[in-house]
Amino acid sequence: MDFELSEEHRMLKDLVQKFVRDELMPLEAGVMLREAEGRGLGLDAADYARLEAKAHELGLFGLDAPEDVGGSDLPMMAMVGVEEEMGRCITPYTLPPDSPNLRMLIATVNERQREAYLAPYVAGKTVSAIGISEPGAGSDPAGMTTSAVRDGDDWVINGRKIWISRAADADFTILMAVTNKEKGARGGMSAFLVDKGTPGFNVLRRIPMIAGAYTYEIALEDCRVEGWKLLGQEGAGFAPMQIRLGTRRIQMAAWSIGMAQRALDMIIEYAPQRKTFGMPLSERQAIQFWVAEAATKIHATRLMTYDCAWKIDQGRDVRSEISMIKWFATEMAYETVDRAMQTFGAMGMTKELPLQLMQAKLRTMRIYDGPTEVHKWVVARNMLGTRR
């Protein structure tokens, strides 16, 4: 096992670092101002278009997508390095296409779907969303009640979904539904491709979240989907959904490393400059311990995350490792950013530094894609061999 990136992947990481520094960082001040004024965290259309053009020019589209649809087919190890660099900046931009939905599509599409959905998605021509959670079913998929019933060659979907990012704007949504109530999550759950504007796909409300973000609640009311838009095999939607969730969790771990590293860098730069009671903060034992603890935990998290990525690339079972890094990384980064805010004192409480947005994003990440407590339970269950 080698925890060092290959020369090619290290060069890619350096390229992404440069993209973040030269293209994303200069936009942070405007992002923070918009969020402080209550206008959300999004980018304006001109900035977004410019970032898309630059990322495409640098060859940063479809990094982990298959080569036969225009991607670079990079392993998860390389993507950890990429996402760590992306995590250092609070400008809300993700290199297209977003890896979690991409990897779920890769695992399930047939040839018709590959041409109609996967290829345009890899090329950055479409935006996707995914509908999993429901008002009464979050981390436990067994509670899912949204149903899909055959009607001739089509499927008719009814139910509700919530906490969906981009639901109002996505060109298509990957929608999870129960197709066999008796089997439920174990052989009775299927995935569907639902296009924007499909009758019966109704966006009910936009939900303001912390960190200036938004999610949506939708209702499926006799939403008719053509039979060929069943994603993968009927009743076999749970495993591909777990691929999607696992990808997001390792992505979150990498983002957490990036945020924690930036927060630590800010402490290291600021502490020697700031004097209290005649002594620089960098000479205070509390600050020194915070620096040492953050550096150690970041190092440990990075190694854990690369270990998990390496095992994924080897095709190994990483259910425990995925849960370990998801909760450990987000909690570690939240603590590190909090200590950076404490180090900066009153300035750390302002919306003039990126720390508060980093902290808010991490607070959501401690819930999204499985809260910390659930992931600890999963690890313990796997270790103890117990199942409910």
Short mmCIF file of C-alpha atoms in Angstrom, two decimals:
data_model
loop_
_atom_site.label_atom_id
_atom_site.label_comp_id
_atom_site.label_asym_id
_atom_site.label_seq_id
_atom_site.Cartn_x
_atom_site.Cartn_y
_atom_site.Cartn_z
CA MET A 1 0.00 0.00 0.00
CA ASP A 2 1.42 3.38 -1.04
CA PHE A 3 -0.05 6.51 0.49
CA GLU A 4 1.80 8.74 -1.97
CA LEU A 5 0.00 9.83 -5.12
CA SER A 6 1.60 8.87 -8.41
CA GLU A 7 3.40 11.65 -10.27
CA GLU A 8 0.47 11.99 -12.69
CA HIS A 9 -2.08 12.28 -9.89
CA ARG A 10 0.13 14.64 -7.91
CA MET A 11 0.34 16.90 -10.96
CA LEU A 12 -3.45 16.81 -11.21
CA LYS A 13 -3.74 17.75 -7.53
CA ASP A 14 -1.37 20.66 -8.13
CA LEU A 15 -3.44 21.76 -11.14
CA VAL A 16 -6.62 21.75 -9.07
CA GLN A 17 -4.81 23.64 -6.30
CA LYS A 18 -3.91 26.31 -8.86
CA PHE A 19 -7.49 26.40 -10.16
CA VAL A 20 -8.78 26.92 -6.61
CA ARG A 21 -6.19 29.61 -5.88
CA ASP A 22 -6.55 31.55 -9.14
CA GLU A 23 -10.24 31.05 -9.99
CA LEU A 24 -12.23 30.21 -6.86
CA MET A 25 -10.46 32.11 -4.07
CA PRO A 26 -10.91 35.53 -5.73
CA LEU A 27 -14.68 34.94 -5.69
CA GLU A 28 -14.87 34.27 -1.95
CA ALA A 29 -15.36 37.89 -0.89
CA GLY A 30 -18.39 38.23 -3.14
CA VAL A 31 -19.78 34.89 -1.95
CA MET A 32 -19.44 35.92 1.69
CA LEU A 33 -21.07 39.29 1.01
CA ARG A 34 -24.07 37.72 -0.75
CA GLU A 35 -24.54 35.25 2.09
CA ALA A 36 -24.23 37.98 4.72
CA GLU A 37 -26.91 40.01 2.92
CA GLY A 38 -29.26 37.02 2.87
CA ARG A 39 -28.98 36.39 -0.86
CA GLY A 40 -27.77 32.82 -0.55
CA LEU A 41 -24.47 31.23 -1.40
CA GLY A 42 -24.77 30.81 -5.15
CA LEU A 43 -22.62 32.26 -7.89
CA ASP A 44 -23.95 34.70 -10.45
CA ALA A 45 -24.39 33.35 -13.96
CA ALA A 46 -21.35 35.10 -15.43
CA ASP A 47 -18.96 33.80 -12.77
CA TYR A 48 -20.37 30.29 -13.05
CA ALA A 49 -20.02 30.27 -16.84
CA ARG A 50 -16.44 31.52 -16.58
CA LEU A 51 -15.54 28.79 -14.07
CA GLU A 52 -17.11 26.14 -16.30
CA ALA A 53 -15.13 27.36 -19.30
CA LYS A 54 -11.86 27.45 -17.35
CA ALA A 55 -12.38 24.00 -15.81
CA HIS A 56 -13.15 22.60 -19.26
CA GLU A 57 -10.08 24.30 -20.72
CA LEU A 58 -7.89 22.73 -18.01
CA GLY A 59 -9.33 19.28 -18.63
CA LEU A 60 -11.06 19.06 -15.26
CA PHE A 61 -14.41 17.78 -16.56
CA GLY A 62 -15.34 14.12 -16.03
CA LEU A 63 -12.22 13.22 -14.07
CA ASP A 64 -13.58 9.91 -12.76
CA ALA A 65 -15.94 9.20 -15.65
CA PRO A 66 -15.31 6.39 -18.17
CA GLU A 67 -13.13 7.23 -21.13
CA ASP A 68 -15.74 6.00 -23.62
CA VAL A 69 -18.01 8.91 -22.66
CA GLY A 70 -15.28 11.53 -22.58
CA GLY A 71 -13.94 11.07 -19.05
CA SER A 72 -10.47 10.44 -17.65
CA ASP A 73 -11.38 7.30 -15.69
CA LEU A 74 -9.36 8.33 -12.63
CA PRO A 75 -9.25 6.12 -9.54
CA MET A 76 -10.69 7.14 -6.17
CA MET A 77 -7.17 7.76 -4.84
CA ALA A 78 -6.70 10.57 -7.35
CA MET A 79 -10.14 12.01 -6.60
CA VAL A 80 -9.34 12.32 -2.88
CA GLY A 81 -6.48 14.64 -3.76
CA VAL A 82 -8.73 16.64 -6.09
CA GLU A 83 -11.54 17.00 -3.55
CA GLU A 84 -9.17 17.98 -0.74
CA GLU A 85 -8.05 20.96 -2.79
CA MET A 86 -11.65 21.85 -3.70
CA GLY A 87 -12.59 21.72 -0.02
CA ARG A 88 -10.19 24.52 0.90
CA CYS A 89 -12.43 27.18 -0.67
CA ILE A 90 -15.98 28.19 0.25
CA THR A 91 -16.87 29.32 -3.28
CA PRO A 92 -19.74 26.95 -4.16
CA TYR A 93 -18.44 25.22 -7.26
CA THR A 94 -18.09 21.50 -7.97
CA LEU A 95 -16.10 20.13 -10.89
CA PRO A 96 -18.65 18.56 -13.25
CA PRO A 97 -20.11 16.08 -13.08
CA ASP A 98 -20.69 15.57 -9.37
CA SER A 99 -19.03 12.22 -8.58
CA PRO A 100 -21.70 10.53 -6.40
CA ASN A 101 -24.50 10.58 -8.98
CA LEU A 102 -21.95 9.90 -11.70
CA ARG A 103 -20.74 6.69 -10.07
CA MET A 104 -24.29 5.52 -9.47
CA LEU A 105 -25.04 6.05 -13.16
CA ILE A 106 -21.85 4.26 -14.20
CA ALA A 107 -22.89 1.24 -12.15
CA THR A 108 -26.40 1.00 -13.61
CA VAL A 109 -26.97 2.60 -17.03
CA ASN A 110 -27.78 0.54 -20.09
CA GLU A 111 -26.63 1.59 -23.55
CA ARG A 112 -29.65 3.79 -24.21
CA GLN A 113 -29.29 5.53 -20.85
CA ARG A 114 -25.54 5.87 -21.35
CA GLU A 115 -26.15 7.92 -24.48
CA ALA A 116 -29.17 9.86 -23.21
CA TYR A 117 -28.02 10.61 -19.65
CA LEU A 118 -24.44 9.62 -18.82
CA ALA A 119 -22.62 11.12 -21.81
CA PRO A 120 -24.27 14.59 -21.56
CA TYR A 121 -23.72 14.52 -17.79
CA VAL A 122 -20.01 13.83 -18.18
CA ALA A 123 -19.75 16.63 -20.76
CA GLY A 124 -21.21 19.11 -18.28
CA LYS A 125 -24.31 19.65 -20.41
CA THR A 126 -26.76 18.52 -17.73
CA VAL A 127 -27.25 18.84 -13.98
CA SER A 128 -28.60 16.02 -11.82
CA ALA A 129 -30.29 15.63 -8.44
CA ILE A 130 -31.15 12.63 -6.33
CA GLY A 131 -34.27 11.96 -4.27
CA ILE A 132 -33.73 9.51 -1.41
CA SER A 133 -34.86 10.99 1.92
CA GLU A 134 -38.53 11.41 2.79
CA PRO A 135 -40.30 13.37 5.53
CA GLY A 136 -40.58 10.13 7.51
CA ALA A 137 -37.50 8.30 6.24
CA GLY A 138 -33.97 9.64 6.43
CA SER A 139 -31.03 7.44 7.39
CA ASP A 140 -33.17 4.29 7.48
CA PRO A 141 -34.21 3.33 3.91
CA ALA A 142 -36.58 0.73 5.32
CA GLY A 143 -38.93 3.60 6.15
CA MET A 144 -39.25 4.68 2.52
CA THR A 145 -42.85 4.81 1.32
CA THR A 146 -42.60 6.43 -2.14
CA SER A 147 -43.88 3.77 -4.49
CA ALA A 148 -43.54 2.95 -8.17
CA VAL A 149 -46.16 0.73 -9.79
CA ARG A 150 -46.12 -0.73 -13.28
CA ASP A 151 -48.73 0.51 -15.72
CA GLY A 152 -48.20 -1.14 -19.07
CA ASP A 153 -44.67 -0.29 -20.18
CA ASP A 154 -44.48 2.68 -17.81
CA TRP A 155 -44.06 3.24 -14.10
CA VAL A 156 -46.31 5.50 -12.01
CA ILE A 157 -44.64 7.02 -8.97
CA ASN A 158 -46.35 8.48 -5.90
CA GLY A 159 -44.86 9.84 -2.70
CA ARG A 160 -42.76 12.65 -1.27
CA LYS A 161 -39.06 13.41 -1.12
CA ILE A 162 -37.21 16.04 0.90
CA TRP A 163 -33.75 17.58 1.39
CA ILE A 164 -33.01 17.42 -2.33
CA SER A 165 -30.30 19.75 -3.61
CA ARG A 166 -30.93 21.29 -7.05
CA ALA A 167 -34.39 19.69 -7.41
CA ALA A 168 -35.86 22.78 -9.07
CA ASP A 169 -33.01 23.19 -11.55
CA ALA A 170 -31.77 19.68 -12.31
CA ASP A 171 -32.27 18.34 -15.81
CA PHE A 172 -33.01 14.94 -14.32
CA THR A 173 -33.44 13.45 -10.87
CA ILE A 174 -32.44 9.96 -9.81
CA LEU A 175 -35.47 8.95 -7.76
CA MET A 176 -35.59 6.04 -5.33
CA ALA A 177 -38.91 4.26 -4.90
CA VAL A 178 -40.29 1.01 -3.52
CA THR A 179 -41.39 -1.40 -6.23
CA ASN A 180 -42.04 -4.34 -3.91
CA LYS A 181 -43.39 -3.46 -0.48
CA GLU A 182 -42.83 -6.94 0.94
CA LYS A 183 -39.11 -6.89 0.17
CA GLY A 184 -38.61 -3.18 0.93
CA ALA A 185 -34.92 -2.16 1.03
CA ARG A 186 -33.83 -5.77 0.56
CA GLY A 187 -34.77 -6.39 -3.05
CA GLY A 188 -37.79 -4.14 -3.36
CA MET A 189 -36.20 -0.75 -4.00
CA SER A 190 -35.61 0.63 -7.50
CA ALA A 191 -34.13 3.76 -9.07
CA PHE A 192 -35.68 5.86 -11.82
CA LEU A 193 -34.56 8.69 -14.09
CA VAL A 194 -37.14 11.47 -13.92
CA ASP A 195 -36.72 14.37 -16.32
CA LYS A 196 -37.34 17.99 -15.42
CA GLY A 197 -40.87 19.01 -16.35
CA THR A 198 -42.31 15.49 -16.09
CA PRO A 199 -46.01 15.82 -15.15
CA GLY A 200 -46.54 14.88 -11.52
CA PHE A 201 -43.02 15.87 -10.45
CA ASN A 202 -43.93 18.86 -8.29
CA VAL A 203 -41.50 21.04 -6.36
CA LEU A 204 -43.40 22.02 -3.22
CA ARG A 205 -40.99 24.39 -1.52
CA ARG A 206 -37.45 25.63 -1.32
CA ILE A 207 -36.02 25.11 2.17
CA PRO A 208 -33.37 27.58 3.39
CA MET A 209 -30.52 25.76 5.12
CA ILE A 210 -27.62 27.03 7.18
CA ALA A 211 -24.48 28.05 5.27
CA GLY A 212 -26.61 29.95 2.76
CA ALA A 213 -27.68 26.80 0.94
CA TYR A 214 -31.11 25.53 -0.13
CA THR A 215 -32.75 22.15 -0.48
CA TYR A 216 -36.20 21.22 -1.78
CA GLU A 217 -39.23 19.13 -0.97
CA ILE A 218 -41.05 17.49 -3.87
CA ALA A 219 -44.27 15.54 -4.32
CA LEU A 220 -44.73 12.75 -6.84
CA GLU A 221 -48.36 12.64 -7.87
CA ASP A 222 -49.09 9.96 -10.47
CA CYS A 223 -45.72 10.81 -11.99
CA ARG A 224 -45.46 8.65 -15.11
CA VAL A 225 -41.99 7.50 -16.15
CA GLU A 226 -41.27 5.53 -19.30
CA GLY A 227 -40.17 1.96 -18.70
CA TRP A 228 -36.70 2.41 -20.21
CA LYS A 229 -35.92 4.99 -17.52
CA LEU A 230 -35.79 2.36 -14.81
CA LEU A 231 -32.15 2.70 -13.71
CA GLY A 232 -30.57 -0.72 -13.37
CA GLN A 233 -32.65 -3.77 -12.51
CA GLU A 234 -36.04 -3.71 -10.83
CA GLY A 235 -35.64 -4.20 -7.09
CA ALA A 236 -31.86 -3.77 -7.28
CA GLY A 237 -31.65 -0.08 -6.45
CA PHE A 238 -30.24 -0.36 -2.93
CA ALA A 239 -26.67 -1.38 -3.85
CA PRO A 240 -26.16 1.37 -6.49
CA MET A 241 -27.61 3.89 -4.02
CA GLN A 242 -24.96 2.77 -1.54
CA ILE A 243 -22.28 3.36 -4.19
CA ARG A 244 -23.63 6.88 -4.54
CA LEU A 245 -23.74 7.46 -0.77
CA GLY A 246 -20.28 5.98 -0.27
CA THR A 247 -18.82 8.26 -2.93
CA ARG A 248 -20.34 11.33 -1.28
CA ARG A 249 -19.04 10.24 2.11
CA ILE A 250 -15.46 9.87 0.93
CA GLN A 251 -15.84 13.16 -0.93
CA MET A 252 -16.99 14.79 2.32
CA ALA A 253 -13.99 13.34 4.13
CA ALA A 254 -11.67 14.89 1.54
CA TRP A 255 -13.48 18.24 1.72
CA SER A 256 -13.15 18.11 5.51
CA ILE A 257 -9.40 17.61 5.23
CA GLY A 258 -9.18 20.63 2.94
CA MET A 259 -11.24 22.83 5.27
CA ALA A 260 -9.34 21.72 8.36
CA GLN A 261 -6.00 22.29 6.66
CA ARG A 262 -7.01 25.81 5.64
CA ALA A 263 -8.24 26.60 9.14
CA LEU A 264 -4.96 25.32 10.59
CA ASP A 265 -2.99 27.40 8.09
CA MET A 266 -4.96 30.47 9.18
CA ILE A 267 -4.12 29.80 12.85
CA ILE A 268 -0.43 29.35 12.03
CA GLU A 269 -0.34 32.61 10.07
CA TYR A 270 -2.33 34.66 12.58
CA ALA A 271 -1.10 33.39 15.97
CA PRO A 272 2.43 34.88 15.80
CA GLN A 273 1.02 38.28 14.79
CA ARG A 274 -1.60 38.65 17.50
CA LYS A 275 -0.34 39.64 20.97
CA THR A 276 -2.34 39.37 24.19
CA PHE A 277 -0.97 40.55 27.51
CA GLY A 278 2.42 41.19 25.90
CA MET A 279 2.84 37.74 24.35
CA PRO A 280 2.07 36.38 20.86
CA LEU A 281 -0.74 33.84 20.76
CA SER A 282 1.72 31.39 19.20
CA GLU A 283 3.56 31.24 22.56
CA ARG A 284 0.40 30.29 24.46
CA GLN A 285 0.25 26.61 25.29
CA ALA A 286 -3.45 26.40 24.44
CA ILE A 287 -2.78 27.57 20.88
CA GLN A 288 0.27 25.33 20.57
CA PHE A 289 -1.77 22.31 21.65
CA TRP A 290 -4.54 23.22 19.20
CA VAL A 291 -2.00 23.40 16.38
CA ALA A 292 -0.40 20.10 17.35
CA GLU A 293 -3.74 18.33 17.76
CA ALA A 294 -5.11 19.68 14.46
CA ALA A 295 -1.97 18.74 12.52
CA THR A 296 -2.02 15.23 13.99
CA LYS A 297 -5.73 14.66 13.36
CA ILE A 298 -5.52 16.04 9.81
CA HIS A 299 -2.63 13.68 9.10
CA ALA A 300 -4.53 10.73 10.56
CA THR A 301 -7.69 11.60 8.62
CA ARG A 302 -5.79 11.98 5.37
CA LEU A 303 -4.19 8.55 5.81
CA MET A 304 -7.54 6.99 6.72
CA THR A 305 -9.16 8.53 3.66
CA TYR A 306 -6.43 7.41 1.27
CA ASP A 307 -6.58 3.93 2.79
CA CYS A 308 -10.32 3.79 2.13
CA ALA A 309 -9.87 5.12 -1.42
CA TRP A 310 -7.14 2.57 -2.14
CA LYS A 311 -9.39 -0.24 -0.95
CA ILE A 312 -12.23 1.03 -3.16
CA ASP A 313 -9.87 1.01 -6.15
CA GLN A 314 -8.96 -2.58 -5.23
CA GLY A 315 -12.63 -3.55 -5.23
CA ARG A 316 -12.69 -4.34 -1.53
CA ASP A 317 -15.57 -4.05 0.93
CA VAL A 318 -15.22 -0.68 2.69
CA ARG A 319 -18.53 -0.34 4.49
CA SER A 320 -16.84 0.12 7.86
CA GLU A 321 -14.09 2.37 6.53
CA ILE A 322 -16.58 4.61 4.74
CA SER A 323 -18.49 5.14 7.97
CA MET A 324 -15.28 5.67 9.94
CA ILE A 325 -13.91 8.40 7.70
CA LYS A 326 -17.26 10.12 7.24
CA TRP A 327 -17.86 10.75 10.94
CA PHE A 328 -14.23 11.16 11.96
CA ALA A 329 -13.34 13.64 9.21
CA THR A 330 -16.37 15.88 9.62
CA GLU A 331 -16.08 15.97 13.41
CA MET A 332 -12.32 16.61 13.19
CA ALA A 333 -12.73 19.47 10.75
CA TYR A 334 -15.58 21.01 12.74
CA GLU A 335 -13.39 21.05 15.85
CA THR A 336 -10.43 22.52 13.94
CA VAL A 337 -12.48 25.30 12.37
CA ASP A 338 -14.09 26.06 15.73
CA ARG A 339 -10.67 26.45 17.30
CA ALA A 340 -9.58 28.71 14.47
CA MET A 341 -12.63 30.90 15.16
CA GLN A 342 -11.68 30.95 18.84
CA THR A 343 -8.11 31.94 17.99
CA PHE A 344 -9.30 34.89 15.91
CA GLY A 345 -11.51 36.09 18.77
CA ALA A 346 -14.15 38.62 17.78
CA MET A 347 -12.87 38.63 14.20
CA GLY A 348 -13.62 34.91 14.06
CA MET A 349 -17.27 35.70 14.77
CA THR A 350 -17.63 37.96 11.74
CA LYS A 351 -18.87 37.19 8.27
CA GLU A 352 -15.73 38.81 6.87
CA LEU A 353 -13.74 35.59 7.23
CA PRO A 354 -14.60 32.27 5.53
CA LEU A 355 -14.47 30.39 8.84
CA GLN A 356 -18.15 30.81 9.69
CA LEU A 357 -19.24 29.41 6.32
CA MET A 358 -16.80 26.53 6.67
CA GLN A 359 -18.20 25.77 10.11
CA ALA A 360 -21.81 25.95 8.87
CA LYS A 361 -21.02 23.66 5.93
CA LEU A 362 -19.35 21.18 8.25
CA ARG A 363 -22.35 21.33 10.56
CA THR A 364 -24.55 20.19 7.70
CA MET A 365 -22.04 17.53 6.69
CA ARG A 366 -22.25 16.01 10.17
CA ILE A 367 -25.91 15.27 9.30
CA TYR A 368 -26.00 14.80 5.51
CA ASP A 369 -25.47 11.31 4.10
CA GLY A 370 -25.83 9.79 7.54
CA PRO A 371 -25.30 11.57 10.87
CA THR A 372 -22.26 10.83 13.01
CA GLU A 373 -24.23 8.70 15.44
CA VAL A 374 -25.56 6.41 12.71
CA HIS A 375 -22.09 5.88 11.27
CA LYS A 376 -20.70 5.01 14.70
CA TRP A 377 -23.55 2.53 15.08
CA VAL A 378 -22.74 1.01 11.67
CA VAL A 379 -19.07 0.56 12.60
CA ALA A 380 -19.98 -1.02 15.95
CA ARG A 381 -22.57 -3.28 14.29
CA ASN A 382 -20.00 -4.46 11.75
CA MET A 383 -17.39 -5.05 14.44
CA LEU A 384 -19.75 -6.88 16.79
CA GLY A 385 -21.51 -8.82 14.05
CA THR A 386 -24.95 -7.68 15.15
CA ARG A 387 -27.85 -6.77 12.91
CA ARG A 388 -31.31 -5.50 13.62
#
